[in-house]
XYZ file of N, CA and C in Angstrom:
573
model
N -7.134 -9.957 17.356
C -8.359 -8.976 17.411
C -9.514 -9.877 16.754
N -10.708 -9.822 17.455
C -11.842 -10.476 17.010
C -12.689 -9.639 16.080
N -13.543 -10.285 15.337
C -14.290 -9.580 14.292
C -15.144 -8.370 14.895
N -15.727 -8.680 16.196
C -16.474 -7.665 16.903
C -15.665 -6.419 17.035
N -14.468 -6.600 17.480
C -13.559 -5.472 17.736
C -13.350 -4.680 16.492
N -13.043 -5.412 15.352
C -12.793 -4.803 14.066
C -14.153 -4.026 13.572
N -15.112 -4.594 13.722
C -16.503 -3.813 13.356
C -16.644 -2.738 14.208
N -16.479 -2.779 15.595
C -16.508 -1.679 16.415
C -15.620 -0.497 15.942
N -14.484 -0.946 15.576
C -13.422 0.004 15.165
C -13.966 0.851 13.894
N -14.487 0.050 13.009
C -15.018 0.659 11.763
C -16.133 1.661 12.039
N -16.972 1.203 12.924
C -18.117 2.187 13.343
C -17.667 3.445 13.841
N -16.694 3.173 14.839
C -16.138 4.462 15.570
C -15.407 5.302 14.571
N -14.702 4.822 13.616
C -14.161 5.572 12.664
C -14.997 6.377 11.774
N -16.187 5.867 11.485
C -17.197 6.515 10.774
C -17.839 7.679 11.603
N -17.969 7.379 12.759
C -18.438 8.400 13.661
C -17.407 9.576 14.073
N -16.201 9.246 14.184
C -15.171 10.046 14.606
C -14.768 11.123 13.399
N -14.719 10.469 12.278
C -14.112 11.229 11.016
C -14.835 12.689 10.873
N -16.129 12.744 10.742
C -16.781 14.040 10.570
C -16.304 14.979 11.792
N -16.357 14.598 12.975
C -16.100 15.493 14.103
C -14.787 15.802 14.090
N -13.846 14.818 13.764
C -12.370 15.203 13.808
C -11.994 16.174 12.793
N -12.639 16.276 11.665
C -12.321 17.247 10.635
C -12.977 18.364 10.600
N -13.867 18.636 11.697
C -14.681 19.933 11.665
C -13.838 21.090 11.861
N -12.669 21.008 12.586
C -11.892 22.132 12.881
C -10.918 22.309 11.685
N -10.706 23.612 11.219
C -9.905 23.775 9.970
C -8.404 23.896 10.315
N -8.121 24.298 11.535
C -6.714 24.490 11.926
C -6.139 23.466 12.864
N -4.833 23.014 12.804
C -4.311 22.128 13.705
C -4.563 22.634 15.217
N -4.681 21.677 16.213
C -4.790 22.267 17.455
C -3.414 22.600 18.059
N -3.410 23.764 18.641
C -2.124 24.331 19.159
C -2.184 24.406 20.630
N -3.108 23.795 21.398
C -3.285 23.873 22.804
C -2.034 23.038 23.350
N -1.729 23.385 24.576
C -0.657 22.619 25.242
C -0.990 21.080 25.352
N 0.133 20.262 25.386
C -0.072 18.915 25.240
C -0.994 18.385 26.297
N -1.117 18.887 27.557
C -1.904 18.442 28.653
C -3.380 18.616 28.292
N -3.670 19.381 27.368
C -5.084 19.608 27.044
C -5.480 19.282 25.721
N -4.644 18.505 25.043
C -4.960 18.037 23.723
C -6.335 17.264 23.656
N -7.005 17.285 22.457
C -8.300 16.734 22.379
C -8.052 15.383 21.703
N -8.480 14.385 22.591
C -8.341 13.090 21.942
C -9.559 12.787 21.061
N -9.401 12.232 19.832
C -10.445 11.811 18.986
C -10.699 10.325 18.873
N -9.799 9.556 19.504
C -9.990 8.243 19.361
C -8.895 7.501 20.175
N -8.772 6.217 20.006
C -7.760 5.478 20.611
C -7.473 4.237 19.825
N -6.203 3.841 19.649
C -5.812 2.686 18.880
C -4.815 1.998 19.643
N -5.002 0.696 19.972
C -4.204 -0.220 20.705
C -3.832 0.402 21.972
N -4.767 1.058 22.774
C -4.564 1.617 23.968
C -3.849 3.071 23.977
N -3.619 3.457 22.896
C -2.923 4.764 22.734
C -3.835 5.916 22.156
N -3.906 6.911 22.939
C -4.820 8.154 22.345
C -4.423 8.644 20.967
N -5.356 9.089 20.256
C -5.087 9.563 18.878
C -5.739 10.986 19.092
N -4.896 12.124 18.878
C -5.314 13.498 19.020
C -5.570 14.205 17.740
N -6.441 15.252 17.927
C -6.935 15.934 16.742
C -5.653 16.745 16.097
N -4.733 17.191 16.788
C -3.551 17.701 16.181
C -2.632 16.779 15.538
N -2.927 15.495 15.520
C -2.186 14.566 14.607
C -2.645 14.478 13.253
N -3.951 15.036 13.094
C -4.496 15.079 11.641
C -3.752 15.995 10.756
N -3.442 15.628 9.621
C -2.766 16.540 8.705
C -4.000 17.372 7.864
N -4.441 18.395 8.477
C -5.441 19.083 7.795
C -5.117 20.022 6.825
N -3.854 20.407 6.758
C -3.533 21.443 5.593
C -2.819 20.547 4.520
N -2.721 19.275 4.571
C -2.085 18.535 3.397
C -3.214 18.226 2.365
N -3.053 18.659 1.263
C -4.164 18.467 0.155
C -4.304 16.954 -0.150
N -3.402 16.129 0.012
C -3.552 14.706 -0.303
C -4.123 13.931 0.913
N -4.361 14.647 2.089
C -4.793 13.924 3.179
C -6.367 14.250 3.396
N -7.143 13.229 3.061
C -8.655 13.449 3.300
C -8.999 12.685 4.460
N -10.298 12.668 4.906
C -10.734 12.125 6.240
C -10.443 10.565 6.145
N -10.602 9.928 4.984
C -10.494 8.491 5.036
C -9.049 8.184 5.066
N -8.214 8.817 4.351
C -6.777 8.512 4.381
C -6.126 8.761 5.873
N -6.650 9.820 6.473
C -6.232 10.163 7.851
C -6.637 9.142 8.816
N -7.863 8.676 8.748
C -8.360 7.527 9.687
C -7.616 6.308 9.471
N -7.382 6.019 8.038
C -6.510 4.751 7.862
C -5.031 4.833 8.403
N -4.501 6.082 8.090
C -3.101 6.301 8.683
C -3.028 6.202 10.180
N -4.051 6.855 10.879
C -3.961 6.890 12.388
C -4.593 5.667 13.119
N -5.472 4.978 12.460
C -6.160 3.925 13.108
C -5.933 2.521 12.549
N -6.080 2.428 11.264
C -6.052 1.143 10.554
C -4.557 0.662 10.428
N -3.648 1.532 10.018
C -2.290 1.261 9.807
C -1.599 0.682 10.964
N -1.842 1.248 12.157
C -1.171 0.693 13.470
C -1.794 -0.666 13.771
N -3.178 -0.827 13.539
C -3.717 -2.133 13.807
C -3.179 -3.160 12.839
N -3.073 -2.925 11.553
C -2.455 -3.908 10.759
C -1.068 -4.166 10.949
N -0.273 -3.271 11.365
C 1.092 -3.472 11.685
C 1.216 -4.348 12.981
N 0.399 -4.148 13.983
C 0.467 -4.886 15.230
C -0.011 -6.294 14.835
N -1.048 -6.451 13.922
C -1.466 -7.765 13.498
C -0.417 -8.640 12.861
N 0.381 -7.903 11.917
C 1.440 -8.480 11.206
C 2.438 -8.872 12.042
N 2.820 -8.046 13.096
C 3.865 -8.496 14.022
C 3.474 -9.684 14.907
N 2.288 -9.711 15.240
C 1.705 -10.928 16.127
C 1.610 -12.193 15.336
N 1.508 -12.136 14.060
C 1.440 -13.291 13.134
C 2.611 -13.370 12.231
N 3.663 -12.865 12.485
C 4.801 -12.741 11.530
C 5.215 -14.286 11.063
N 5.261 -15.176 11.965
C 5.704 -16.474 11.345
C 4.623 -17.115 10.327
N 3.421 -16.870 10.588
C 2.469 -17.419 9.611
C 2.468 -16.688 8.323
N 2.942 -15.411 8.521
C 2.776 -14.580 7.261
C 4.167 -14.414 6.365
N 5.106 -15.095 6.914
C 6.355 -15.025 6.286
C 6.375 -16.000 5.133
N 6.814 -15.550 3.820
C 6.926 -16.452 2.725
C 7.966 -17.446 2.931
N 7.739 -18.692 2.532
C 8.792 -19.692 2.486
C 9.718 -19.590 1.317
N 10.808 -20.182 1.426
C 11.763 -20.148 0.302
C 11.152 -20.802 -0.926
N 10.326 -21.912 -0.601
C 9.688 -22.721 -1.800
C 8.656 -21.722 -2.488
N 7.894 -21.053 -1.625
C 6.914 -20.148 -2.195
C 7.569 -19.108 -3.022
N 8.641 -18.411 -2.493
C 9.317 -17.436 -3.280
C 9.852 -17.982 -4.612
N 10.524 -19.153 -4.550
C 10.963 -19.684 -5.738
C 9.921 -19.962 -6.718
N 8.781 -20.497 -6.266
C 7.740 -20.930 -7.126
C 7.169 -19.565 -7.875
N 7.082 -18.601 -7.124
C 6.447 -17.378 -7.619
C 7.456 -16.737 -8.592
N 8.778 -16.798 -8.301
C 9.775 -16.226 -9.207
C 9.836 -17.074 -10.518
N 9.685 -18.325 -10.477
C 9.516 -19.204 -11.719
C 8.472 -18.812 -12.535
N 7.218 -18.630 -11.856
C 6.074 -18.342 -12.555
C 6.071 -17.020 -13.280
N 6.553 -16.028 -12.429
C 6.649 -14.624 -13.084
C 7.723 -14.559 -14.103
N 8.835 -15.283 -14.054
C 9.767 -15.383 -14.998
C 9.115 -15.877 -16.377
N 8.532 -16.918 -16.252
C 7.658 -17.475 -17.534
C 6.742 -16.460 -18.089
N 5.925 -15.956 -17.129
C 4.876 -14.966 -17.533
C 5.525 -13.695 -18.158
N 6.631 -13.288 -17.512
C 7.242 -12.179 -18.143
C 7.852 -12.295 -19.433
N 8.463 -13.497 -19.707
C 9.036 -13.715 -20.973
C 7.903 -13.756 -22.054
N 6.854 -14.365 -21.808
C 5.749 -14.488 -22.778
C 5.099 -13.102 -22.961
N 4.942 -12.341 -21.866
C 4.456 -10.930 -22.005
C 5.393 -10.099 -22.826
N 6.634 -10.168 -22.662
C 7.641 -9.361 -23.222
C 7.742 -9.533 -24.771
N 7.302 -10.689 -25.364
C 7.432 -10.954 -26.782
C 6.655 -9.912 -27.472
N 5.416 -9.613 -26.995
C 4.616 -8.568 -27.714
C 4.985 -7.027 -27.258
N 5.346 -6.926 -26.175
C 5.490 -5.512 -25.610
C 6.955 -5.004 -25.500
N 7.841 -5.780 -25.543
C 9.235 -5.328 -25.350
C 9.682 -4.323 -26.471
N 9.358 -4.556 -27.616
C 9.806 -3.494 -28.651
C 9.102 -2.172 -28.433
N 7.851 -2.127 -27.995
C 7.202 -0.939 -27.865
C 7.767 -0.206 -26.597
N 7.957 -0.939 -25.447
C 8.535 -0.414 -24.258
C 9.967 0.152 -24.554
N 10.789 -0.689 -25.282
C 12.239 -0.150 -25.595
C 12.180 1.055 -26.364
N 11.302 1.221 -27.258
C 11.199 2.480 -28.137
C 10.774 3.614 -27.254
N 9.872 3.384 -26.333
C 9.281 4.525 -25.430
C 10.585 4.841 -24.441
N 11.186 3.918 -23.999
C 12.392 4.140 -23.224
C 13.511 4.943 -23.934
N 13.743 4.640 -25.034
C 14.657 5.364 -25.848
C 14.340 6.842 -26.052
N 12.990 7.045 -26.399
C 12.446 8.324 -26.526
C 12.627 9.161 -25.182
N 12.267 8.509 -24.178
C 12.331 9.214 -22.830
C 13.718 9.719 -22.617
N 14.752 8.799 -22.775
C 16.126 9.011 -22.647
C 16.575 10.131 -23.382
N 16.170 10.154 -24.729
C 16.483 11.260 -25.490
C 15.880 12.656 -25.033
N 14.729 12.641 -24.514
C 14.206 13.910 -23.982
C 14.965 14.230 -22.628
N 15.432 13.296 -21.898
C 16.122 13.623 -20.675
C 17.589 14.187 -20.960
N 18.027 13.802 -22.217
C 19.369 14.271 -22.446
C 19.435 15.804 -22.865
N 18.177 16.462 -22.920
C 18.181 17.817 -23.406
C 18.433 18.635 -22.159
N 19.203 19.733 -22.279
C 19.575 20.722 -21.305
C 18.462 21.587 -20.850
N 17.520 21.901 -21.767
C 16.573 22.963 -21.497
C 15.212 22.485 -20.835
N 15.250 21.415 -20.097
C 14.068 20.824 -19.536
C 13.713 21.581 -18.125
N 12.434 21.892 -18.045
C 11.967 22.447 -16.738
C 12.148 21.362 -15.717
N 12.269 21.812 -14.469
C 12.582 20.764 -13.375
C 11.295 19.781 -13.399
N 9.987 20.262 -13.332
C 8.885 19.436 -13.235
C 8.738 18.464 -14.539
N 9.210 18.819 -15.716
C 9.152 18.001 -16.885
C 10.368 16.932 -16.666
N 11.458 17.346 -16.094
C 12.566 16.312 -15.946
C 12.112 15.415 -14.814
N 11.426 15.662 -13.817
C 11.065 14.869 -12.695
C 10.020 13.802 -13.406
N 9.124 14.371 -14.142
C 8.075 13.490 -14.885
C 8.773 12.480 -15.736
N 9.675 12.836 -16.609
C 10.395 11.977 -17.445
C 11.230 11.022 -16.646
N 11.854 11.326 -15.495
C 12.638 10.430 -14.646
C 11.710 9.335 -14.253
N 10.579 9.643 -13.706
C 9.557 8.697 -13.245
C 9.113 7.716 -14.308
N 8.894 8.374 -15.469
C 8.545 7.539 -16.733
C 9.581 6.552 -17.018
N 10.785 7.023 -17.006
C 11.911 6.147 -17.357
C 12.012 4.946 -16.387
N 11.905 5.154 -15.105
C 11.963 4.142 -13.987
C 10.872 3.224 -14.147
N 9.670 3.650 -14.510
C 8.595 2.884 -14.862
C 8.789 1.925 -16.027
N 9.215 2.492 -16.962
C 9.588 1.588 -18.234
C 10.711 0.620 -17.949
N 11.716 1.046 -17.217
C 12.801 0.100 -16.849
C 12.259 -1.108 -16.086
N 11.468 -0.703 -15.124
C 10.952 -1.828 -14.226
C 9.929 -2.680 -14.951
N 9.288 -2.269 -15.983
C 8.364 -3.158 -16.795
C 9.226 -4.008 -17.697
N 10.259 -3.506 -18.086
C 11.179 -4.281 -19.018
C 11.933 -5.490 -18.157
N 12.174 -5.285 -16.841
C 12.920 -6.208 -16.026
C 11.920 -7.404 -15.534
N 12.705 -8.543 -15.492
C 11.864 -9.579 -14.750
C 11.694 -9.285 -13.261
N 10.529 -9.787 -12.790
C 10.293 -9.427 -11.305
C 11.380 -9.993 -10.443
N 11.733 -9.236 -9.432
C 12.889 -9.590 -8.494
C 12.319 -10.429 -7.319
N 13.228 -10.795 -6.507
C 12.813 -11.598 -5.251
C 12.278 -10.563 -4.321
N 12.563 -9.307 -4.285
C 11.925 -8.334 -3.490
C 10.377 -8.352 -3.919
N 10.178 -8.279 -5.095
C 8.728 -8.258 -5.491
C 7.984 -9.419 -5.117
N 8.664 -10.610 -5.268
C 7.961 -11.998 -4.783
C 7.652 -11.870 -3.477
N 8.577 -11.387 -2.572
C 8.520 -11.312 -1.176
C 7.318 -10.364 -0.726
N 7.228 -9.201 -1.492
C 6.078 -8.327 -1.209
C 4.708 -8.866 -1.601
N 4.664 -9.414 -2.747
C 3.484 -9.907 -3.174
C 2.958 -11.199 -2.317
N 3.930 -12.014 -1.830
C 3.518 -13.222 -1.027
C 3.132 -12.713 0.289
N 3.911 -11.784 0.903
C 3.510 -11.341 2.167
C 2.045 -10.719 2.338
N 1.720 -10.006 1.068
C 0.402 -9.391 1.102
C -0.577 -10.479 0.925
N -0.393 -11.457 0.020
C -1.291 -12.451 -0.187
C -1.505 -13.219 1.060
N -0.464 -13.619 1.758
C -0.675 -14.311 3.082
C -1.339 -13.639 4.138
N -0.958 -12.323 4.233
C -1.858 -11.415 5.150
C -3.341 -11.482 4.762
N -3.676 -11.277 3.533
C -5.121 -11.156 3.146
C -5.763 -12.514 3.421
N -5.074 -13.546 3.034
C -5.627 -14.855 3.225
C -5.851 -15.157 4.706
N -4.942 -14.845 5.528
C -5.070 -14.880 7.057
C -6.312 -14.132 7.536
N -6.383 -12.857 7.146
C -7.523 -12.064 7.492
C -8.822 -12.830 7.045
N -8.931 -13.214 5.687
C -10.157 -13.827 5.118
C -10.486 -15.036 5.891
N -9.568 -15.943 6.299
C -9.872 -17.133 6.884
C -10.167 -16.865 8.498
N -9.739 -15.943 9.077
C -10.075 -15.712 10.466
C -11.270 -14.743 10.753
N -11.640 -13.930 9.845
C -12.486 -12.903 9.970
C -13.860 -12.945 9.118
N -14.224 -14.249 8.859
C -15.497 -14.470 8.236
C -15.585 -14.370 6.803
N -14.373 -14.373 6.047
C -14.532 -14.436 4.539
C -15.156 -13.292 3.903
N -16.132 -13.509 2.997
C -16.776 -12.357 2.414
C -16.148 -11.992 1.032
N -16.390 -10.687 0.704
C -16.008 -10.298 -0.579
C -14.467 -10.067 -0.580
N -13.791 -10.352 -1.809
C -12.352 -10.067 -1.951
C -12.196 -9.175 -3.178
N -11.486 -8.118 -3.030
C -11.223 -7.131 -4.033
C -9.901 -7.347 -4.740
N -9.755 -7.218 -5.990
C -8.470 -7.238 -6.649
C -7.947 -5.743 -6.757
N -6.827 -5.463 -6.098
C -6.131 -4.123 -5.994
C -4.919 -4.192 -6.732
N -4.310 -3.128 -6.759
C -3.012 -3.002 -7.542
C -2.028 -3.907 -7.025
N -2.062 -4.025 -5.671
C -1.007 -4.933 -4.937
C -1.446 -6.248 -4.681
N -2.548 -6.657 -5.404
C -3.103 -8.022 -5.224
C -4.427 -8.031 -4.671
N -4.748 -9.170 -3.913
C -6.079 -9.364 -3.362
C -6.130 -8.621 -2.150
N -7.414 -8.206 -1.828
C -7.702 -7.604 -0.477
C -9.008 -8.307 0.045
N -8.786 -8.860 1.254
C -9.903 -9.387 1.961
C -10.764 -8.266 2.463
N -11.701 -7.675 1.557
C -12.438 -6.485 1.897
C -13.321 -6.727 3.096
N -14.220 -7.622 3.027
C -15.190 -7.814 4.143
C -14.466 -8.322 5.486
N -13.438 -9.087 5.297
C -12.753 -9.603 6.446
C -11.945 -8.504 7.162
N -11.440 -7.643 6.351
C -10.665 -6.478 6.951
C -11.585 -5.561 7.629
N -12.879 -5.278 7.001
C -13.737 -4.478 7.631
C -14.275 -4.867 8.981
């Protein structure tokens, strides 16, 4: 997909979003008369595919889900060989993260271990409300993950994302790069 196509898609999404969300209820008309709000990779996208009653689904997240996600998935499939991390890259990242993890743990491991012990103590109580138990379980998993050395699965994820973003950056004009939770994002190139 060339930069012009991607820019056109972004412009269409900006125009489509307000119109697509103007209706408050999902479309219940028969499939033959569904209202198309756009198209991605030759496939129509219909108004009734929007999750209008989901409090976590805003216009931007729905446009991303229905338009950008299929485009990125298609792009990743077409460039799978170039985006696949090599064994050497995975090994190098694991060595680096192991060293970095050991250094970082010198200062924070006692604090994290104390927090984990406290959370496990709370979880041992029988009178916890379901929501409180769920919150503590999440907190426990997060603390355990922070204490563990990064895994090969982590390395694969980080490298795949890095290679995808680098690939987009190099092919679609460079520009600004954002630092996100999952690593770098070729912001302008993706746009």
